[in-house]
Short mmCIF file of N, CA and C in Angstrom, two decimals:
data_model
loop_
_atom_site.label_atom_id
_atom_site.label_comp_id
_atom_site.label_asym_id
_atom_site.label_seq_id
_atom_site.Cartn_x
_atom_site.Cartn_y
_atom_site.Cartn_z
N LYS A 1251 130.83 179.94 137.55
CA LYS A 1251 129.56 179.23 137.53
C LYS A 1251 128.43 180.10 138.07
N TYR A 1252 128.79 180.98 139.01
CA TYR A 1252 127.75 181.85 139.58
C TYR A 1252 127.08 182.67 138.48
N ASP A 1253 127.86 183.27 137.61
CA ASP A 1253 127.29 184.09 136.54
C ASP A 1253 126.41 183.26 135.60
N ALA A 1254 126.84 182.04 135.31
CA ALA A 1254 126.05 181.18 134.44
C ALA A 1254 124.72 180.81 135.10
N ILE A 1255 124.77 180.46 136.38
CA ILE A 1255 123.54 180.12 137.11
C ILE A 1255 122.62 181.33 137.19
N PHE A 1256 123.21 182.48 137.49
CA PHE A 1256 122.42 183.71 137.58
C PHE A 1256 121.74 183.98 136.24
N GLY A 1257 122.45 183.79 135.15
CA GLY A 1257 121.87 184.01 133.83
C GLY A 1257 120.72 183.06 133.55
N VAL A 1258 120.90 181.80 133.87
CA VAL A 1258 119.84 180.80 133.64
C VAL A 1258 118.62 181.13 134.48
N THR A 1259 118.81 181.35 135.77
CA THR A 1259 117.66 181.58 136.65
C THR A 1259 116.95 182.89 136.30
N THR A 1260 117.70 183.89 135.92
CA THR A 1260 117.09 185.16 135.52
C THR A 1260 116.28 185.00 134.24
N ASP A 1261 116.84 184.32 133.26
CA ASP A 1261 116.13 184.12 131.99
C ASP A 1261 114.80 183.39 132.21
N TYR A 1262 114.84 182.34 133.02
CA TYR A 1262 113.61 181.58 133.26
C TYR A 1262 112.62 182.35 134.13
N ALA A 1263 113.13 183.16 135.04
CA ALA A 1263 112.23 184.00 135.84
C ALA A 1263 111.48 184.98 134.95
N ILE A 1264 112.16 185.52 133.97
CA ILE A 1264 111.53 186.44 133.02
C ILE A 1264 110.46 185.70 132.20
N LEU A 1265 110.79 184.51 131.74
CA LEU A 1265 109.82 183.73 130.98
C LEU A 1265 108.60 183.37 131.82
N ARG A 1266 108.82 183.00 133.09
CA ARG A 1266 107.68 182.70 133.97
C ARG A 1266 106.84 183.94 134.23
N SER A 1267 107.49 185.08 134.40
CA SER A 1267 106.77 186.34 134.62
C SER A 1267 105.91 186.70 133.42
N LYS A 1268 106.44 186.50 132.24
CA LYS A 1268 105.66 186.77 131.03
C LYS A 1268 104.45 185.85 130.95
N LEU A 1269 104.65 184.60 131.29
CA LEU A 1269 103.54 183.65 131.27
C LEU A 1269 102.49 184.04 132.31
N LEU A 1270 102.91 184.42 133.49
CA LEU A 1270 101.96 184.84 134.53
C LEU A 1270 101.24 186.13 134.15
N ALA A 1271 101.92 187.01 133.42
CA ALA A 1271 101.29 188.26 132.99
C ALA A 1271 100.13 187.99 132.04
N GLU A 1272 100.21 186.89 131.32
CA GLU A 1272 99.12 186.52 130.40
C GLU A 1272 97.83 186.18 131.14
N THR A 1273 97.93 185.82 132.41
CA THR A 1273 96.75 185.34 133.15
C THR A 1273 95.89 186.48 133.69
N ASP A 1274 96.44 187.68 133.78
CA ASP A 1274 95.73 188.82 134.37
C ASP A 1274 95.21 188.48 135.77
N GLY A 1275 95.97 187.69 136.53
CA GLY A 1275 95.58 187.35 137.88
C GLY A 1275 94.68 186.14 138.00
N SER A 1276 94.26 185.58 136.88
CA SER A 1276 93.41 184.39 136.91
C SER A 1276 94.27 183.16 137.18
N PRO A 1277 93.66 182.07 137.65
CA PRO A 1277 94.44 180.83 137.79
C PRO A 1277 94.97 180.38 136.44
N LEU A 1278 96.07 179.66 136.48
CA LEU A 1278 96.66 179.17 135.23
C LEU A 1278 95.73 178.16 134.57
N SER A 1279 95.63 178.26 133.27
CA SER A 1279 94.87 177.28 132.49
C SER A 1279 95.70 176.00 132.41
N PRO A 1280 95.10 174.89 132.03
CA PRO A 1280 95.88 173.66 131.86
C PRO A 1280 97.06 173.84 130.90
N GLU A 1281 96.84 174.57 129.82
CA GLU A 1281 97.92 174.82 128.87
C GLU A 1281 99.03 175.65 129.52
N GLN A 1282 98.66 176.66 130.28
CA GLN A 1282 99.66 177.50 130.95
C GLN A 1282 100.42 176.70 132.02
N ARG A 1283 99.73 175.81 132.72
CA ARG A 1283 100.41 174.95 133.70
C ARG A 1283 101.42 174.05 132.99
N ASP A 1284 101.02 173.54 131.83
CA ASP A 1284 101.94 172.71 131.04
C ASP A 1284 103.16 173.51 130.61
N ARG A 1285 102.92 174.74 130.18
CA ARG A 1285 104.05 175.60 129.78
C ARG A 1285 104.95 175.92 130.96
N MET A 1286 104.35 176.15 132.14
CA MET A 1286 105.13 176.43 133.34
C MET A 1286 105.97 175.20 133.72
N ALA A 1287 105.38 174.01 133.62
CA ALA A 1287 106.12 172.77 133.91
C ALA A 1287 107.26 172.58 132.91
N PHE A 1288 107.00 172.91 131.65
CA PHE A 1288 108.04 172.80 130.63
C PHE A 1288 109.20 173.74 130.95
N LEU A 1289 108.89 174.97 131.37
CA LEU A 1289 109.95 175.92 131.74
C LEU A 1289 110.77 175.39 132.91
N ALA A 1290 110.11 174.81 133.90
CA ALA A 1290 110.82 174.27 135.06
C ALA A 1290 111.75 173.13 134.63
N LYS A 1291 111.26 172.28 133.74
CA LYS A 1291 112.05 171.15 133.26
C LYS A 1291 113.27 171.64 132.47
N GLU A 1292 113.07 172.63 131.63
CA GLU A 1292 114.16 173.17 130.83
C GLU A 1292 115.19 173.90 131.71
N GLU A 1293 114.70 174.65 132.70
CA GLU A 1293 115.62 175.33 133.61
C GLU A 1293 116.48 174.31 134.34
N ARG A 1294 115.84 173.24 134.81
CA ARG A 1294 116.58 172.19 135.50
C ARG A 1294 117.64 171.59 134.59
N ALA A 1295 117.28 171.30 133.36
CA ALA A 1295 118.24 170.73 132.42
C ALA A 1295 119.42 171.68 132.20
N ASP A 1296 119.14 172.97 132.10
CA ASP A 1296 120.22 173.95 131.93
C ASP A 1296 121.13 174.00 133.15
N LEU A 1297 120.55 173.92 134.36
CA LEU A 1297 121.35 173.92 135.58
C LEU A 1297 122.21 172.65 135.66
N GLU A 1298 121.65 171.53 135.23
CA GLU A 1298 122.39 170.27 135.25
C GLU A 1298 123.60 170.30 134.32
N LYS A 1299 123.55 171.13 133.29
CA LYS A 1299 124.69 171.28 132.38
C LYS A 1299 125.82 172.08 133.02
N ILE A 1300 125.47 172.92 133.98
CA ILE A 1300 126.45 173.82 134.59
C ILE A 1300 127.07 173.22 135.85
N LEU A 1301 126.24 172.56 136.66
CA LEU A 1301 126.66 172.11 137.98
C LEU A 1301 126.96 170.61 138.02
N THR A 1302 127.89 170.25 138.89
CA THR A 1302 128.14 168.83 139.15
C THR A 1302 126.97 168.32 140.00
N PRO A 1303 126.80 167.01 140.11
CA PRO A 1303 125.71 166.48 140.95
C PRO A 1303 125.75 166.99 142.40
N SER A 1304 126.93 167.06 142.99
CA SER A 1304 127.00 167.54 144.38
C SER A 1304 126.70 169.04 144.45
N GLU A 1305 127.13 169.81 143.46
CA GLU A 1305 126.79 171.23 143.43
C GLU A 1305 125.29 171.44 143.23
N LEU A 1306 124.70 170.60 142.39
CA LEU A 1306 123.26 170.69 142.15
C LEU A 1306 122.48 170.37 143.42
N GLU A 1307 122.93 169.36 144.17
CA GLU A 1307 122.27 169.04 145.44
C GLU A 1307 122.38 170.21 146.41
N ALA A 1308 123.55 170.82 146.50
CA ALA A 1308 123.74 171.98 147.38
C ALA A 1308 122.84 173.14 146.93
N TYR A 1309 122.76 173.35 145.64
CA TYR A 1309 121.90 174.39 145.09
C TYR A 1309 120.45 174.12 145.47
N ASP A 1310 120.01 172.89 145.29
CA ASP A 1310 118.63 172.51 145.62
C ASP A 1310 118.34 172.70 147.10
N LEU A 1311 119.29 172.34 147.96
CA LEU A 1311 119.10 172.49 149.40
C LEU A 1311 118.90 173.95 149.80
N ARG A 1312 119.44 174.85 149.03
CA ARG A 1312 119.34 176.27 149.36
C ARG A 1312 118.29 177.02 148.55
N SER A 1313 117.95 176.52 147.38
CA SER A 1313 117.14 177.32 146.46
C SER A 1313 115.83 176.72 146.00
N SER A 1314 115.62 175.44 146.22
CA SER A 1314 114.42 174.82 145.65
C SER A 1314 113.16 175.16 146.44
N GLU A 1315 112.04 175.07 145.77
CA GLU A 1315 110.75 175.29 146.43
C GLU A 1315 110.53 174.25 147.52
N THR A 1316 110.95 173.02 147.27
CA THR A 1316 110.79 171.96 148.26
C THR A 1316 111.58 172.29 149.52
N ALA A 1317 112.82 172.73 149.36
CA ALA A 1317 113.64 173.08 150.53
C ALA A 1317 113.01 174.24 151.30
N ASP A 1318 112.52 175.25 150.58
CA ASP A 1318 111.87 176.39 151.25
C ASP A 1318 110.65 175.93 152.04
N LEU A 1319 109.84 175.09 151.44
CA LEU A 1319 108.64 174.59 152.12
C LEU A 1319 109.03 173.73 153.32
N LEU A 1320 110.02 172.88 153.16
CA LEU A 1320 110.47 172.05 154.28
C LEU A 1320 111.00 172.90 155.43
N ARG A 1321 111.75 173.95 155.12
CA ARG A 1321 112.26 174.83 156.18
C ARG A 1321 111.11 175.37 157.03
N ARG A 1322 110.03 175.77 156.38
CA ARG A 1322 108.87 176.28 157.12
C ARG A 1322 108.20 175.18 157.93
N GLU A 1323 108.01 174.03 157.31
CA GLU A 1323 107.27 172.96 157.97
C GLU A 1323 108.08 172.24 159.04
N LEU A 1324 109.40 172.37 159.01
CA LEU A 1324 110.25 171.72 160.01
C LEU A 1324 110.70 172.68 161.10
N ALA A 1325 110.19 173.90 161.10
CA ALA A 1325 110.65 174.91 162.06
C ALA A 1325 110.50 174.44 163.50
N ALA A 1326 109.38 173.86 163.86
CA ALA A 1326 109.17 173.40 165.24
C ALA A 1326 110.06 172.20 165.58
N PHE A 1327 110.38 171.39 164.60
CA PHE A 1327 111.24 170.22 164.80
C PHE A 1327 112.69 170.63 165.01
N LYS A 1328 113.12 171.73 164.40
CA LYS A 1328 114.49 172.23 164.48
C LYS A 1328 115.53 171.16 164.10
N PRO A 1329 115.51 170.73 162.84
CA PRO A 1329 116.45 169.68 162.43
C PRO A 1329 117.89 170.18 162.41
N THR A 1330 118.81 169.26 162.65
CA THR A 1330 120.22 169.57 162.44
C THR A 1330 120.43 169.64 160.93
N GLU A 1331 121.60 170.08 160.52
CA GLU A 1331 121.88 170.14 159.08
C GLU A 1331 121.81 168.75 158.46
N SER A 1332 122.37 167.75 159.14
CA SER A 1332 122.34 166.40 158.57
C SER A 1332 120.92 165.84 158.55
N GLU A 1333 120.11 166.15 159.56
CA GLU A 1333 118.72 165.71 159.55
C GLU A 1333 117.95 166.38 158.42
N PHE A 1334 118.19 167.68 158.22
CA PHE A 1334 117.51 168.38 157.14
C PHE A 1334 117.88 167.77 155.78
N ARG A 1335 119.16 167.49 155.59
CA ARG A 1335 119.60 166.88 154.33
C ARG A 1335 118.90 165.53 154.10
N ALA A 1336 118.83 164.72 155.14
CA ALA A 1336 118.20 163.41 155.02
C ALA A 1336 116.71 163.54 154.74
N ILE A 1337 116.05 164.47 155.40
CA ILE A 1337 114.61 164.70 155.16
C ILE A 1337 114.40 165.23 153.75
N PHE A 1338 115.26 166.13 153.32
CA PHE A 1338 115.19 166.67 151.96
C PHE A 1338 115.36 165.55 150.94
N GLN A 1339 116.34 164.68 151.14
CA GLN A 1339 116.56 163.56 150.22
C GLN A 1339 115.37 162.61 150.22
N ALA A 1340 114.80 162.37 151.39
CA ALA A 1340 113.61 161.51 151.48
C ALA A 1340 112.44 162.15 150.73
N THR A 1341 112.31 163.47 150.85
CA THR A 1341 111.24 164.18 150.16
C THR A 1341 111.44 164.10 148.65
N ASN A 1342 112.67 164.29 148.19
CA ASN A 1342 112.95 164.18 146.75
C ASN A 1342 112.62 162.79 146.23
N ALA A 1343 112.98 161.75 146.99
CA ALA A 1343 112.68 160.39 146.57
C ALA A 1343 111.17 160.19 146.49
N ALA A 1344 110.44 160.70 147.48
CA ALA A 1344 108.98 160.56 147.48
C ALA A 1344 108.36 161.35 146.33
N GLU A 1345 108.92 162.50 146.01
CA GLU A 1345 108.39 163.31 144.90
C GLU A 1345 108.52 162.57 143.57
N LYS A 1346 109.53 161.75 143.44
CA LYS A 1346 109.67 160.97 142.20
C LYS A 1346 108.52 159.98 142.04
N ASN A 1347 107.97 159.54 143.16
CA ASN A 1347 106.85 158.59 143.13
C ASN A 1347 105.49 159.26 143.04
N TYR A 1348 105.34 160.44 143.66
CA TYR A 1348 104.01 161.02 143.82
C TYR A 1348 103.84 162.43 143.25
N GLY A 1349 104.87 163.04 142.73
CA GLY A 1349 104.76 164.42 142.25
C GLY A 1349 105.31 165.37 143.28
N THR A 1350 105.20 166.66 143.03
CA THR A 1350 105.84 167.64 143.89
C THR A 1350 105.12 167.81 145.22
N TYR A 1351 105.91 168.05 146.25
CA TYR A 1351 105.39 168.24 147.59
C TYR A 1351 104.55 169.51 147.70
N LYS A 1352 104.87 170.50 146.88
CA LYS A 1352 104.13 171.76 146.96
C LYS A 1352 102.66 171.59 146.54
N ASP A 1353 102.36 170.55 145.76
CA ASP A 1353 100.98 170.29 145.36
C ASP A 1353 100.27 169.57 146.51
N ARG A 1354 99.30 170.23 147.09
CA ARG A 1354 98.64 169.72 148.30
C ARG A 1354 98.08 168.31 148.14
N GLU A 1355 97.60 167.96 146.96
CA GLU A 1355 97.00 166.64 146.78
C GLU A 1355 98.02 165.50 146.91
N ASN A 1356 99.30 165.82 146.80
CA ASN A 1356 100.35 164.79 146.90
C ASN A 1356 100.91 164.65 148.31
N ARG A 1357 100.57 165.55 149.19
CA ARG A 1357 101.24 165.61 150.49
C ARG A 1357 101.02 164.39 151.37
N SER A 1358 99.84 163.80 151.37
CA SER A 1358 99.62 162.68 152.28
C SER A 1358 100.49 161.48 151.88
N GLN A 1359 100.58 161.18 150.59
CA GLN A 1359 101.42 160.07 150.15
C GLN A 1359 102.90 160.38 150.40
N ILE A 1360 103.30 161.59 150.09
CA ILE A 1360 104.70 161.98 150.29
C ILE A 1360 105.02 161.96 151.78
N GLY A 1361 104.11 162.50 152.60
CA GLY A 1361 104.32 162.51 154.04
C GLY A 1361 104.48 161.11 154.61
N ALA A 1362 103.66 160.19 154.15
CA ALA A 1362 103.75 158.80 154.62
C ALA A 1362 105.10 158.19 154.24
N GLU A 1363 105.56 158.46 153.02
CA GLU A 1363 106.85 157.91 152.60
C GLU A 1363 108.00 158.55 153.38
N ILE A 1364 107.91 159.85 153.62
CA ILE A 1364 108.96 160.53 154.40
C ILE A 1364 109.01 159.95 155.82
N LEU A 1365 107.85 159.75 156.42
CA LEU A 1365 107.81 159.15 157.77
C LEU A 1365 108.49 157.78 157.77
N GLY A 1366 108.16 156.97 156.78
CA GLY A 1366 108.78 155.65 156.70
C GLY A 1366 110.29 155.72 156.58
N ARG A 1367 110.77 156.63 155.78
CA ARG A 1367 112.22 156.78 155.58
C ARG A 1367 112.88 157.39 156.82
N ALA A 1368 112.19 158.35 157.47
CA ALA A 1368 112.76 159.04 158.62
C ALA A 1368 113.03 158.08 159.78
N LYS A 1369 112.22 157.07 159.89
CA LYS A 1369 112.41 156.08 160.95
C LYS A 1369 113.79 155.43 160.85
N ALA A 1370 114.32 155.34 159.65
CA ALA A 1370 115.62 154.70 159.43
C ALA A 1370 116.80 155.60 159.80
N PHE A 1371 116.64 156.92 159.71
CA PHE A 1371 117.80 157.78 159.97
C PHE A 1371 117.67 158.66 161.21
N LEU A 1372 116.53 158.66 161.87
CA LEU A 1372 116.37 159.41 163.12
C LEU A 1372 116.36 158.45 164.30
N SER A 1373 116.89 158.91 165.43
CA SER A 1373 116.80 158.10 166.65
C SER A 1373 115.32 158.00 167.03
N PRO A 1374 114.96 157.03 167.86
CA PRO A 1374 113.55 156.91 168.27
C PRO A 1374 113.00 158.21 168.90
N GLU A 1375 113.81 158.88 169.70
CA GLU A 1375 113.36 160.13 170.32
C GLU A 1375 113.14 161.23 169.29
N ARG A 1376 114.10 161.36 168.38
CA ARG A 1376 113.97 162.38 167.33
C ARG A 1376 112.83 162.04 166.38
N PHE A 1377 112.64 160.77 166.09
CA PHE A 1377 111.54 160.38 165.22
C PHE A 1377 110.20 160.77 165.84
N LYS A 1378 110.04 160.54 167.14
CA LYS A 1378 108.80 160.93 167.82
C LYS A 1378 108.61 162.44 167.73
N GLN A 1379 109.68 163.22 167.96
CA GLN A 1379 109.59 164.68 167.83
C GLN A 1379 109.21 165.06 166.40
N PHE A 1380 109.84 164.40 165.43
CA PHE A 1380 109.56 164.68 164.03
C PHE A 1380 108.09 164.41 163.72
N ARG A 1381 107.62 163.26 164.12
CA ARG A 1381 106.22 162.87 163.87
C ARG A 1381 105.25 163.83 164.57
N ASP A 1382 105.60 164.26 165.79
CA ASP A 1382 104.69 165.09 166.59
C ASP A 1382 104.70 166.57 166.21
N THR A 1383 105.78 167.05 165.58
CA THR A 1383 105.90 168.49 165.32
C THR A 1383 105.80 168.88 163.86
N THR A 1384 105.61 167.90 162.98
CA THR A 1384 105.56 168.20 161.55
C THR A 1384 104.24 167.73 160.96
N PRO A 1385 103.89 168.23 159.79
CA PRO A 1385 102.67 167.77 159.14
C PRO A 1385 102.76 166.35 158.59
N PHE A 1386 103.93 165.71 158.73
CA PHE A 1386 104.09 164.35 158.23
C PHE A 1386 103.50 163.33 159.20
N GLY A 1387 103.30 163.75 160.45
CA GLY A 1387 102.79 162.83 161.47
C GLY A 1387 101.33 162.48 161.25
N PRO A 1388 100.84 161.61 162.13
CA PRO A 1388 99.44 161.15 161.98
C PRO A 1388 98.43 162.26 162.15
#
């Protein structure tokens, strides 16, 4: 499976690089953003054909842009592995409602939903630390 995943991710990285080369350093046009979103959707579909749901979740926890961003934003909180998984799952659920967390305009809605969900799986002390040390807090 490793070789298949490597092939898929490499192929899509090449396609994204070609698309970015067309911009000459300029911001992506609406059409180029649509093409980039299409590539992401197709790459995901190809990965879903290779990996089981639990393997896909493990892959996402280690490789997704959301996981990378969460690792940076949760550094001061220092989550345990189980806390990180729960926060990651809460973020994925919120992204289904509001779009990707990496898009700054979606962060306040996603942050509010993550805070609401975190209250259910963190102890009161950890929830206060989470709220006080992350951008999800007030």
